[in-house]
Coordinates of C-alpha atoms in Angstrom, one line a residue:
X1 CA 67.1 -4.7 -11.3
X2 CA 66.2 -8.4 -11.5
X3 CA 69.8 -9.1 -12.7
X4 CA 71.3 -7.2 -9.8
X5 CA 69.2 -9.0 -7.2
X6 CA 69.7 -12.4 -8.8
X7 CA 73.5 -12.0 -8.8
X8 CA 73.5 -10.9 -5.2
X9 CA 71.2 -13.7 -4.0
X10 CA 73.4 -16.4 -5.8
X11 CA 76.8 -15.0 -4.9
X12 CA 76.7 -13.0 -1.7
X13 CA 79.0 -14.7 0.9
X14 CA 76.6 -13.8 3.8
X15 CA 74.0 -16.1 2.3
X16 CA 76.6 -18.8 2.0
X17 CA 77.4 -18.5 5.7
X18 CA 73.7 -18.6 6.6
X19 CA 73.2 -21.7 4.4
X20 CA 76.0 -23.5 6.2
X21 CA 74.5 -22.6 9.5
X22 CA 71.3 -24.3 8.3
X23 CA 73.2 -27.4 7.2
X24 CA 74.9 -27.4 10.6
X25 CA 71.6 -27.4 12.4
X26 CA 70.4 -30.2 10.1
X27 CA 73.3 -32.4 11.1
X28 CA 72.9 -31.3 14.8
X29 CA 69.4 -32.9 14.7
X30 CA 70.8 -36.0 13.1
X31 CA 73.3 -36.2 16.0
X32 CA 70.5 -36.2 18.5
X33 CA 68.5 -38.8 16.5
X34 CA 71.4 -41.1 17.0
X35 CA 70.4 -41.4 20.6
X36 CA 67.2 -43.2 19.6
X37 CA 68.9 -45.8 17.5
X38 CA 70.8 -48.9 18.7
X39 CA 74.4 -48.5 19.7
X40 CA 76.8 -51.3 18.9
X41 CA 80.3 -51.4 20.3
X42 CA 83.1 -53.8 19.6
X43 CA 86.3 -54.2 21.6
X44 CA 89.3 -56.5 21.0
X45 CA 92.7 -56.9 22.5
X46 CA 95.9 -58.7 22.2
X47 CA 99.0 -58.4 24.4
X48 CA 101.6 -60.0 26.6
X49 CA 100.5 -61.1 30.1
X50 CA 102.7 -62.3 33.0
X51 CA 101.8 -64.5 35.9
X52 CA 103.9 -65.1 39.0
X53 CA 104.8 -68.6 40.3
X54 CA 102.5 -70.6 42.5
X55 CA 102.8 -73.8 44.4
X56 CA 101.5 -75.6 41.3
X57 CA 103.3 -73.7 38.5
X58 CA 106.2 -71.5 37.7
X59 CA 106.0 -67.9 36.7
X60 CA 105.4 -67.5 33.1
X61 CA 104.2 -65.0 30.4
X62 CA 102.1 -65.5 27.2
X63 CA 100.3 -63.7 24.5
X64 CA 96.6 -63.1 25.4
X65 CA 93.8 -62.0 23.0
X66 CA 90.1 -61.6 23.2
X67 CA 87.1 -59.5 22.2
X68 CA 83.7 -58.3 23.4
X69 CA 80.6 -57.2 21.3
X70 CA 77.9 -55.1 23.0
X71 CA 74.5 -53.9 21.8
X72 CA 72.7 -51.1 23.7
X73 CA 69.2 -49.7 23.0
X74 CA 67.5 -46.9 24.8
X75 CA 63.9 -47.8 25.8
X76 CA 62.9 -44.9 28.0
X77 CA 64.4 -41.8 29.4
X78 CA 61.4 -39.6 30.2
X79 CA 61.3 -38.7 26.5
X80 CA 64.3 -36.5 27.1
X81 CA 66.1 -37.7 23.9
X82 CA 63.0 -37.5 21.8
X83 CA 62.3 -34.0 23.0
X84 CA 65.9 -33.0 22.3
X85 CA 65.4 -34.2 18.7
X86 CA 62.2 -32.2 18.5
X87 CA 63.9 -29.1 20.0
X88 CA 66.7 -29.3 17.5
X89 CA 64.2 -29.8 14.7
X90 CA 62.5 -26.5 15.6
X91 CA 65.9 -24.8 16.0
X92 CA 66.6 -26.1 12.5
X93 CA 63.3 -24.4 11.3
X94 CA 64.5 -21.2 12.9
X95 CA 67.8 -21.4 11.2
X96 CA 66.0 -22.0 7.9
X97 CA 63.9 -18.9 8.3
X98 CA 67.0 -16.9 9.3
X99 CA 68.4 -18.0 5.9
X100 CA 65.2 -16.9 4.1
X101 CA 65.2 -13.6 6.0
X102 CA 68.8 -12.9 5.0
X103 CA 67.9 -13.7 1.4
X104 CA 65.2 -11.1 1.6
X105 CA 67.5 -8.6 3.3
X106 CA 70.3 -9.1 0.7
X107 CA 67.8 -8.9 -2.1
X108 CA 66.5 -5.6 -0.7
X109 CA 70.0 -4.3 -0.3
X110 CA 70.8 -5.2 -3.9
X111 CA 67.6 -3.5 -5.2
X112 CA 68.3 -0.4 -3.0
X113 CA 71.9 -0.3 -4.3
X114 CA 70.6 -0.6 -7.9
X115 CA 68.2 2.3 -7.3
X116 CA 70.8 4.4 -5.5
X117 CA 73.3 4.0 -8.3
X118 CA 70.6 5.3 -10.7
X119 CA 69.7 8.0 -8.3
X120 CA 73.2 9.4 -7.7
X121 CA 74.1 9.1 -11.4
X122 CA 71.2 11.4 -12.1
X123 CA 72.0 13.6 -9.1
X124 CA 75.5 14.0 -10.5
X125 CA 74.1 14.8 -13.9
X126 CA 71.8 17.4 -12.4
X127 CA 74.7 18.9 -10.4
X128 CA 76.8 19.0 -13.6
X129 CA 74.0 20.8 -15.5
X130 CA 73.6 23.2 -12.6
X131 CA 77.3 23.9 -12.6
X132 CA 77.2 24.5 -16.4
X133 CA 74.3 26.9 -16.0
X134 CA 76.2 28.9 -13.4
X135 CA 79.3 28.8 -15.5
X136 CA 77.3 30.2 -18.5
X137 CA 75.8 32.9 -16.2
X138 CA 79.2 33.8 -14.9
X139 CA 80.5 34.2 -18.5
X140 CA 77.6 36.5 -19.3
X141 CA 78.2 38.6 -16.1
X142 CA 81.9 38.8 -16.8
X143 CA 81.3 40.0 -20.4
X144 CA 78.9 42.7 -19.0
X145 CA 81.4 43.7 -16.4
X146 CA 84.3 43.9 -18.8
X147 CA 82.1 46.0 -21.2
X148 CA 81.3 48.4 -18.4
X149 CA 77.6 47.5 -18.3
X150 CA 77.6 45.3 -15.3
X151 CA 78.6 45.9 -11.7
X152 CA 81.6 44.5 -10.0
X153 CA 79.5 43.1 -7.1
X154 CA 77.5 41.0 -9.6
X155 CA 80.7 39.4 -10.8
X156 CA 81.6 38.5 -7.3
X157 CA 78.2 37.1 -6.6
X158 CA 78.2 35.0 -9.7
X159 CA 81.6 33.6 -8.9
X160 CA 80.5 32.7 -5.4
X161 CA 77.4 30.9 -6.8
X162 CA 79.6 29.1 -9.4
X163 CA 81.9 27.9 -6.6
X164 CA 78.9 26.6 -4.6
X165 CA 77.7 24.8 -7.8
X166 CA 81.2 23.2 -8.1
X167 CA 81.0 22.1 -4.4
X168 CA 77.6 20.5 -5.0
X169 CA 78.9 18.7 -8.0
X170 CA 81.8 17.3 -6.0
X171 CA 79.4 16.2 -3.3
X172 CA 77.2 14.3 -5.7
X173 CA 80.3 12.7 -7.4
X174 CA 81.4 11.6 -3.9
X175 CA 78.0 10.1 -3.2
X176 CA 78.0 8.3 -6.5
X177 CA 81.5 6.8 -5.7
X178 CA 80.2 5.6 -2.4
X179 CA 77.1 3.9 -3.7
X180 CA 79.1 2.3 -6.5
X181 CA 81.3 0.6 -3.9
X182 CA 78.2 -0.5 -2.0
X183 CA 76.7 -2.0 -5.1
X184 CA 80.0 -3.9 -5.7
X185 CA 80.0 -5.2 -2.1
X186 CA 76.5 -6.5 -2.3
X187 CA 76.2 -7.7 -5.9
X188 CA 79.8 -8.9 -6.2
X189 CA 80.7 -7.0 -9.3
X190 CA 80.9 -3.4 -10.6
X191 CA 77.7 -1.7 -11.6
X192 CA 77.2 -1.7 -15.4
X193 CA 77.3 1.6 -17.2
X194 CA 73.5 1.3 -17.9
X195 CA 71.1 0.0 -15.3
X196 CA 67.5 -0.9 -16.3
X197 CA 64.8 1.0 -14.4
X198 CA 63.0 -0.8 -11.6
X199 CA 59.7 -2.5 -12.7
X200 CA 56.3 -1.2 -11.6
X201 CA 55.0 -2.7 -8.4
X202 CA 51.5 -1.2 -8.4
X203 CA 49.9 -4.6 -9.1
X204 CA 51.9 -6.2 -6.3
X205 CA 50.9 -3.8 -3.6
X206 CA 47.4 -3.8 -1.9
X207 CA 45.1 -1.1 -3.0
X208 CA 43.4 -0.4 0.3
X209 CA 44.5 -2.8 3.0
X210 CA 42.7 -3.0 6.3
X211 CA 45.6 -4.6 8.2
X212 CA 49.0 -6.3 7.6
X213 CA 48.1 -9.7 9.1
X214 CA 49.1 -11.7 6.0
X215 CA 52.4 -9.8 5.8
X216 CA 53.2 -10.5 9.5
X217 CA 52.4 -14.2 9.2
X218 CA 54.6 -14.5 6.1
X219 CA 57.6 -12.6 7.5
X220 CA 60.5 -15.0 7.9
X221 CA 62.0 -13.1 10.9
X222 CA 58.8 -13.6 12.9
X223 CA 58.5 -17.2 11.8
X224 CA 62.1 -17.7 12.9
X225 CA 61.4 -16.3 16.4
X226 CA 58.2 -18.4 16.7
X227 CA 60.3 -21.5 15.9
X228 CA 62.8 -20.5 18.6
X229 CA 59.9 -20.1 21.1
X230 CA 58.5 -23.5 20.4
X231 CA 62.1 -25.0 20.6
X232 CA 62.5 -23.4 24.0
X233 CA 59.3 -25.0 25.1
X234 CA 60.7 -28.3 24.1
X235 CA 63.8 -27.5 26.0
X236 CA 61.6 -27.3 29.2
X237 CA 60.3 -30.9 28.4
X238 CA 63.9 -32.0 27.9
X239 CA 64.9 -30.7 31.4
X240 CA 61.8 -32.3 33.0
X241 CA 62.9 -35.7 31.5
X242 CA 65.8 -35.7 34.0
X243 CA 63.3 -36.5 36.8
X244 CA 62.4 -39.8 35.1
X245 CA 64.2 -43.2 35.3
X246 CA 66.2 -44.5 32.3
X247 CA 65.7 -48.0 31.0
X248 CA 68.1 -49.6 28.5
X249 CA 68.3 -53.0 26.8
X250 CA 71.8 -54.4 26.7
X251 CA 73.2 -57.5 25.1
X252 CA 76.8 -58.5 25.0
X253 CA 79.1 -61.4 24.2
X254 CA 82.8 -61.9 24.4
X255 CA 85.7 -64.4 24.5
X256 CA 89.0 -64.3 26.3
X257 CA 91.6 -66.9 25.3
X258 CA 94.7 -68.1 27.2
X259 CA 97.2 -69.2 24.5
X260 CA 99.5 -70.9 27.1
X261 CA 98.4 -74.6 27.2
X262 CA 97.6 -76.1 30.6
X263 CA 100.7 -77.9 32.0
X264 CA 98.7 -81.0 32.8
X265 CA 96.3 -81.3 29.8
X266 CA 98.2 -79.3 27.2
X267 CA 94.9 -77.5 26.2
X268 CA 94.2 -73.8 25.8
X269 CA 91.8 -72.1 28.3
X270 CA 89.1 -70.1 26.5
X271 CA 86.4 -68.2 28.4
X272 CA 83.1 -67.4 26.5
X273 CA 80.5 -65.1 28.1
X274 CA 77.2 -63.7 26.8
X275 CA 74.4 -61.8 28.6
X276 CA 71.1 -60.1 27.9
X277 CA 69.9 -57.4 30.4
X278 CA 67.3 -54.7 31.0
X279 CA 69.2 -52.0 33.0
X280 CA 67.2 -49.4 34.9
X281 CA 68.8 -46.3 36.5
X282 CA 67.3 -43.5 38.5
X283 CA 69.1 -40.5 39.9
X284 CA 68.2 -39.8 43.5
X285 CA 70.1 -36.6 44.1
X286 CA 72.1 -34.3 41.9
X287 CA 72.5 -31.2 44.1
X288 CA 69.3 -29.5 42.8
X289 CA 70.8 -29.3 39.3
X290 CA 67.7 -30.8 37.6
X291 CA 65.3 -28.3 39.2
X292 CA 67.6 -25.5 38.3
X293 CA 67.7 -26.7 34.7
X294 CA 63.9 -26.6 34.5
X295 CA 63.8 -23.1 35.9
X296 CA 66.6 -22.1 33.4
X297 CA 64.7 -23.5 30.4
X298 CA 61.5 -21.8 31.5
X299 CA 63.3 -18.4 31.6
X300 CA 64.7 -19.1 28.2
X301 CA 61.1 -19.8 27.0
X302 CA 59.9 -16.5 28.4
X303 CA 62.7 -14.7 26.8
X304 CA 62.0 -16.3 23.4
X305 CA 58.4 -15.2 23.7
X306 CA 59.4 -11.6 24.3
X307 CA 61.8 -11.7 21.4
X308 CA 59.1 -13.0 19.1
X309 CA 56.7 -10.2 20.3
X310 CA 59.1 -7.3 19.9
X311 CA 60.2 -8.7 16.5
X312 CA 56.5 -8.7 15.5
X313 CA 56.2 -5.2 16.7
X314 CA 59.3 -4.1 14.8
X315 CA 58.0 -5.7 11.6
X316 CA 54.6 -4.0 12.1
X317 CA 56.3 -0.7 12.5
X318 CA 58.4 -1.2 9.4
X319 CA 55.3 -2.1 7.3
X320 CA 53.5 0.9 8.6
X321 CA 56.3 3.3 7.9
X322 CA 56.8 1.9 4.4
X323 CA 53.1 2.2 3.7
X324 CA 53.0 5.8 5.1
X325 CA 55.9 6.7 2.8
X326 CA 54.2 5.1 -0.2
X327 CA 51.0 7.0 0.4
X328 CA 52.8 10.3 1.1
X329 CA 55.1 10.1 -2.0
X330 CA 52.2 9.1 -4.3
X331 CA 50.4 12.3 -3.2
X332 CA 53.5 14.4 -3.2
X333 CA 55.1 13.6 -6.6
X334 CA 52.5 15.3 -8.7
X335 CA 53.1 18.6 -6.9
X336 CA 56.8 18.2 -7.1
X337 CA 56.4 17.6 -10.8
X338 CA 54.3 20.8 -11.2
X339 CA 56.9 22.7 -9.2
X340 CA 59.7 21.6 -11.4
X341 CA 57.8 22.4 -14.6
X342 CA 56.8 25.9 -13.3
X343 CA 60.3 26.7 -12.1
X344 CA 61.8 25.6 -15.4
X345 CA 59.5 28.0 -17.2
X346 CA 60.4 30.8 -14.8
X347 CA 64.1 30.2 -15.2
X348 CA 63.8 30.6 -19.0
X349 CA 61.7 33.7 -18.6
X350 CA 64.1 35.2 -16.0
X351 CA 67.1 34.5 -18.3
X352 CA 65.5 36.4 -21.1
X353 CA 64.5 39.3 -18.8
X354 CA 68.0 39.4 -17.3
X355 CA 69.5 39.8 -20.7
X356 CA 67.4 42.9 -21.4
X357 CA 67.9 44.3 -17.8
X358 CA 64.4 43.6 -16.4
X359 CA 65.8 41.1 -13.8
X360 CA 68.7 41.3 -11.5
X361 CA 71.5 38.8 -11.3
X362 CA 70.2 37.7 -7.9
X363 CA 66.8 36.9 -9.3
X364 CA 68.4 34.7 -12.0
X365 CA 70.8 32.9 -9.6
X366 CA 68.0 32.3 -7.1
X367 CA 65.9 30.8 -9.9
X368 CA 68.7 28.6 -11.1
X369 CA 69.2 27.2 -7.6
X370 CA 65.4 26.7 -7.1
X371 CA 65.3 24.8 -10.4
X372 CA 68.2 22.6 -9.3
X373 CA 66.5 22.0 -5.9
X374 CA 63.2 21.3 -7.6
X375 CA 64.7 18.7 -10.0
X376 CA 66.6 17.0 -7.1
X377 CA 63.4 16.9 -4.9
X378 CA 61.4 15.3 -7.7
X379 CA 64.0 12.7 -8.6
X380 CA 64.6 11.9 -5.0
X381 CA 60.9 11.5 -4.3
X382 CA 60.5 9.1 -7.3
X383 CA 63.4 7.0 -6.2
X384 CA 62.2 7.1 -2.5
X385 CA 58.8 5.8 -3.7
X386 CA 60.5 2.8 -5.3
X387 CA 62.5 2.1 -2.2
X388 CA 59.4 2.4 0.0
X389 CA 57.6 -0.1 -2.2
X390 CA 60.5 -2.4 -2.2
X391 CA 60.7 -2.2 1.6
X392 CA 57.1 -3.0 2.1
X393 CA 57.4 -6.0 -0.3
X394 CA 60.5 -7.2 1.6
X395 CA 58.8 -7.2 5.0
X396 CA 55.8 -8.9 3.4
X397 CA 58.2 -11.6 2.0
X398 CA 57.0 -10.8 -1.5
X399 CA 60.1 -9.0 -3.0
X400 CA 61.5 -11.9 -5.0
X401 CA 58.1 -12.9 -6.5
X402 CA 57.5 -9.3 -7.3
X403 CA 60.7 -9.2 -9.3
X404 CA 59.8 -12.5 -11.1
X405 CA 62.5 -14.5 -9.2
X406 CA 62.2 -17.9 -7.5
X407 CA 62.7 -18.1 -3.8
X408 CA 66.0 -20.1 -3.3
X409 CA 66.0 -23.2 -1.1
X410 CA 62.2 -23.7 -1.3
X411 CA 62.9 -27.4 -1.6
X412 CA 64.8 -27.3 1.7
X413 CA 61.8 -26.3 3.9
X414 CA 62.1 -28.6 7.0
X415 CA 59.1 -30.8 7.6
X416 CA 58.9 -29.5 11.2
X417 CA 57.9 -26.1 9.7
X418 CA 54.4 -27.6 9.6
X419 CA 54.4 -27.6 13.4
X420 CA 54.7 -23.9 13.7
X421 CA 51.6 -22.4 15.4
X422 CA 51.4 -18.6 15.6
X423 CA 48.9 -17.9 18.4
X424 CA 46.1 -15.4 17.4
X425 CA 46.6 -13.6 20.7
X426 CA 50.2 -13.0 19.9
X427 CA 49.3 -11.6 16.5
X428 CA 46.8 -9.3 18.2
X429 CA 49.5 -7.9 20.5
X430 CA 51.6 -6.6 17.7
X431 CA 48.9 -6.0 15.0
X432 CA 47.7 -2.5 14.4
X433 CA 45.3 -1.2 11.8
X434 CA 46.7 0.3 8.7
X435 CA 47.9 3.8 9.6
X436 CA 45.5 6.7 9.0
X437 CA 46.9 8.6 6.1
X438 CA 44.1 11.2 5.9
X439 CA 46.5 13.9 7.0
X440 CA 48.6 13.2 3.9
X441 CA 45.9 14.4 1.5
X442 CA 46.9 17.6 -0.3
X443 CA 45.5 20.9 1.0
X444 CA 44.0 23.7 -1.2
X445 CA 44.5 27.3 0.0
X446 CA 41.6 29.6 -0.8
X447 CA 42.6 33.3 -0.2
X448 CA 40.0 35.8 0.9
X449 CA 39.7 39.5 0.2
X450 CA 41.1 42.3 2.4
X451 CA 44.0 40.1 3.7
X452 CA 41.7 37.9 5.7
X453 CA 43.1 34.5 6.8
X454 CA 43.0 31.9 4.1
X455 CA 40.8 28.8 4.2
X456 CA 42.4 25.3 4.0
X457 CA 40.5 22.3 2.8
X458 CA 41.4 18.8 1.7
X459 CA 41.5 18.0 -2.0
X460 CA 42.5 15.0 -4.1
X461 CA 45.6 15.3 -6.3
X462 CA 44.9 14.5 -9.9

């Protein structure tokens, strides 16, 4: 499984797209930071100029050239530019955690595809064995019918069950073909003929958790939404900056030369100008746009808070459902295993009894179907348990470490991530105690005499 997940994480194009989104947000912040640095502009010109005649000179034209050099430095703008940098920095953090969340999601999909390939290969094998059992039974019934011992209706019934077994085999083969294509899409290459079983996650899972707080605080989807919320709050500060004056430092110099010599002196005219200024500007009226922008950004902040809260609730739900399934399947599998073992023994006994006429064909066929269903139920439960464990680890941001793999892009964590503050009251809103799974404990049935109603009591499965 580690190989499947590692190949998916390193080659899946969805992760490449997310990484480029992160790089884009990084450069977007760099663009905004440019507004805090000096701006230097140079301008030069050269061209023909014509001047009409005057009382002192005739009309003439000449080649004129010059240049200007200007320095501008923002001093104050109500911290609007600085808050824009901070806002984009937090949006960068959100994009980073979106990347991490996608890595977890792709890793989970790869692990699930790995398990499902194993599952449906085994389901196809069980269906093939079931088909072969029905084929053998049909052969025995046909021999009995041809020898005059069996009944014609038994042959029809055996042929019908054999046709159903064939249909089941085709269904499982189709399911296997589907999941093989899913594996190839996620991992990027065909599934190998032999897949190694998933490792044991018992040591990676909590034994008796009281809550899922640590899992919620580590979940990258929640962290991404928290970063977006704090970025939206900075957006409000950016909008408020429009109510402040702007102060700039400007310095410039330039030269403009007239290459036509003076008719009296024969010398060129050259104009040199330099200046240093503090320029203040303040908007007096903009049609209410600035006030509307503040209201707009506040609404965006409220929306970001709601998105964070329902994301937290969704993750809490997914963790609870995964934990419910883990507890249920752990309790259920021993009984499914007992059922399969008992049904297997019954099938052998029924076959022997059928051959000596003590069991009907219907008894034998029903037992074969029950054994097929018991085997499928046990194998599906075992694979479902692995998927539930993987799902819980995924939403706890522990899947890759549990598989012994390094988290990609750990070195790319933005420094602004240290500014994330997840309020305790927000955690309390979505946090719920670990689900009560007492009703998942097995029940023992104690039968009474004289057909009295049975007594049900909880027992532990050993």
